[in-house]
Amino acid sequence: MTRRPKSLEQWVEEVAAHTRPRNIHWCTGSDEEFDTLVAQALADDTLRPLDQERYPDCYLHLSDPSDVARVEHLTFVCTTDRDDAGPNNHWMAPDAGHAKVDALFAGAMQGRTMYVVPYCMGPIDSPYSRCGVEITDSRYVAINMKLMTRMGDAALRRIEADGSFVRGLHSTGDLDPERRFIMHFPEEMMIKSIGSGYGGNALLGKKCHALRIASYQARSEGWLAEHMLIVGVESPTGDTHYIACALPSACGKTNLAMLVPPASQPGWKIWTLGDDIAWLHLDDSGRLCAINPESGYFGVVPGTNEDSNPNAYRMIQHDTIFTNVARTDDGEPWWEGKAVGEPAFDWRGRRYDPNGGPAAHPNSRFTVAASNNPGYSELAEAPGGVPLTAIVFGGRRRELAPLVFEARDWRHGVLVGAGVASETTAAMIGEVGVVRRDPMAMKPFCGYNFADYWAHWLSFTERSDRLPRIFHVNWFRRDAEGRFLWPGFGENLRVLRWIIDRCEGKIGATETPIGYLPKPGDIDTEGLDIDAQTMESLTAVDIDGWSQEMASIGEYLESYGERLPAALRRERDRIAAQLAEAS
Ligand code: OXD
Ligand code: MN
């Protein structure tokens, strides 16, 4: 048996005394254990079988209809000083936070098995990785953690060696939204989540640890924990550039990370390193290197098909847990945009009614091990990560934001990231399609005050002169009739190629107050059904619109008060003045 650190055993005992489970299971992470957990989940209906011939080892989980997305209004960062959490987080004093959830945890696991899930975020032997232990009463969570993280004995051994770990306590409770809280105690490296079984709230290694707690820890240790995919873009001559891209939830990070070059781009290859989270460290030579702390994908299903994301479509034909998709009469999973089959049962398990809303929930998900991805990069396991050529920020904006532009330098890039705005999506409970500021796509995930976070980002210029170049993209521009102007999906490679050409110093750009924009003809549009006028509107800067945008960014930044870094304010003022001059 792998040695269990004393402090961990003690904590497990304390939690068990408080939550009173029927029994305790320490997860080893073995394949046999996984098979047993799945068999038990099938027996108690947590998982439902899908057609095992067409979808081998694929299962369906249907959650409580009130529990299908992240709950930002119930997510708290509990720091001693309220200002450390910042206006970007809901805050509770640590004592009050503990008291609130501890009362709900009392006896919460009665009659249930308590799973102790040791996990490692990042390759087991990477100096950049960090470990945690999730205690949960959800078998679904234990099963998903095996797919999403390096889970079990190997992680336990690393915890023993590291001497520290993030503690995450989770119970599905009674699933009552009134008794649902996702609490973070970054000063104690602790998470307590109750009342939800949904991935982002319950798989604590993901958003809670790898973003909220890790971002807090990263600040004091000099690195960055970001809501970014990581891809390797290999050119026909065999050079590979690594790019990290921050897009808000459900804005196509998985599609971009798994892009398959269209026939029009012969010789290009895309390697996936991560689809959601990147931990960024400066190496000894000043390069910013990225690791993906996860080892699986928890991706949005609707819209995935042979054309939009062929690798993802193939990847989820086997060994996949589907959550809240629909089913066909012959037991195949079905979702809007699948392009084959007909739904017979909807995501609530009811007979499908075409007038009763979508068959699959818009935030239905697949969970799958990253090794299932035909484009998984070997370097995803590299302990030192991959050096980044570019960082790309983006949002979902029907207007204003051009297809792509480049920041003048790192400081300007930090402003570009801080000013990101995007339409809300089904990934969290609330209205969909409302434009809100989502700095660095981290609005729901930054575990401390954004003002301090921007200061931390800015500080990297003092530590390295080899930082990646920073860009901004928007795949989601529409015309007056609501049609997308840019085809997106695999064709986004054309934009990545422009980004790489810029980084290699191969091409010029048009200098504008908001940054460098592509010159006509520099983005390859050959073979696309897109005319020069559309390209012109995708790459033009609307000076008046941007003047208003800068005013709105200014107001937003000022809401952070005195903690706002002066350098960021100056950068905004400089661009606002240039826009005023240009108008
Ligand atoms: C996710 C999210 O699940 O951002 O990745 O909501
Ligand atoms: Mn995400």
PDB file of C-alpha atoms and ligand atoms in Angstrom, residues 207 227 249 253 276, ligand 2:
ATOM      1  CA  LYS A 207     -11.662  25.409 -11.807  1.00  0.00           C
ATOM      2  CA  HIS A 227      -7.857  29.843 -18.472  1.00  0.00           C
ATOM      3  CA  SER A 249     -16.113  29.343 -21.334  1.00  0.00           C
ATOM      4  CA  LYS A 253     -11.191  26.574 -26.793  1.00  0.00           C
ATOM      5  CA  ASP A 276      -8.821  24.734 -20.875  1.00  0.00           C
TER       6      ASP A 276
HETATM    7 MN    MN B   2     -13.108  26.578 -19.037  1.00  0.00          MN
END
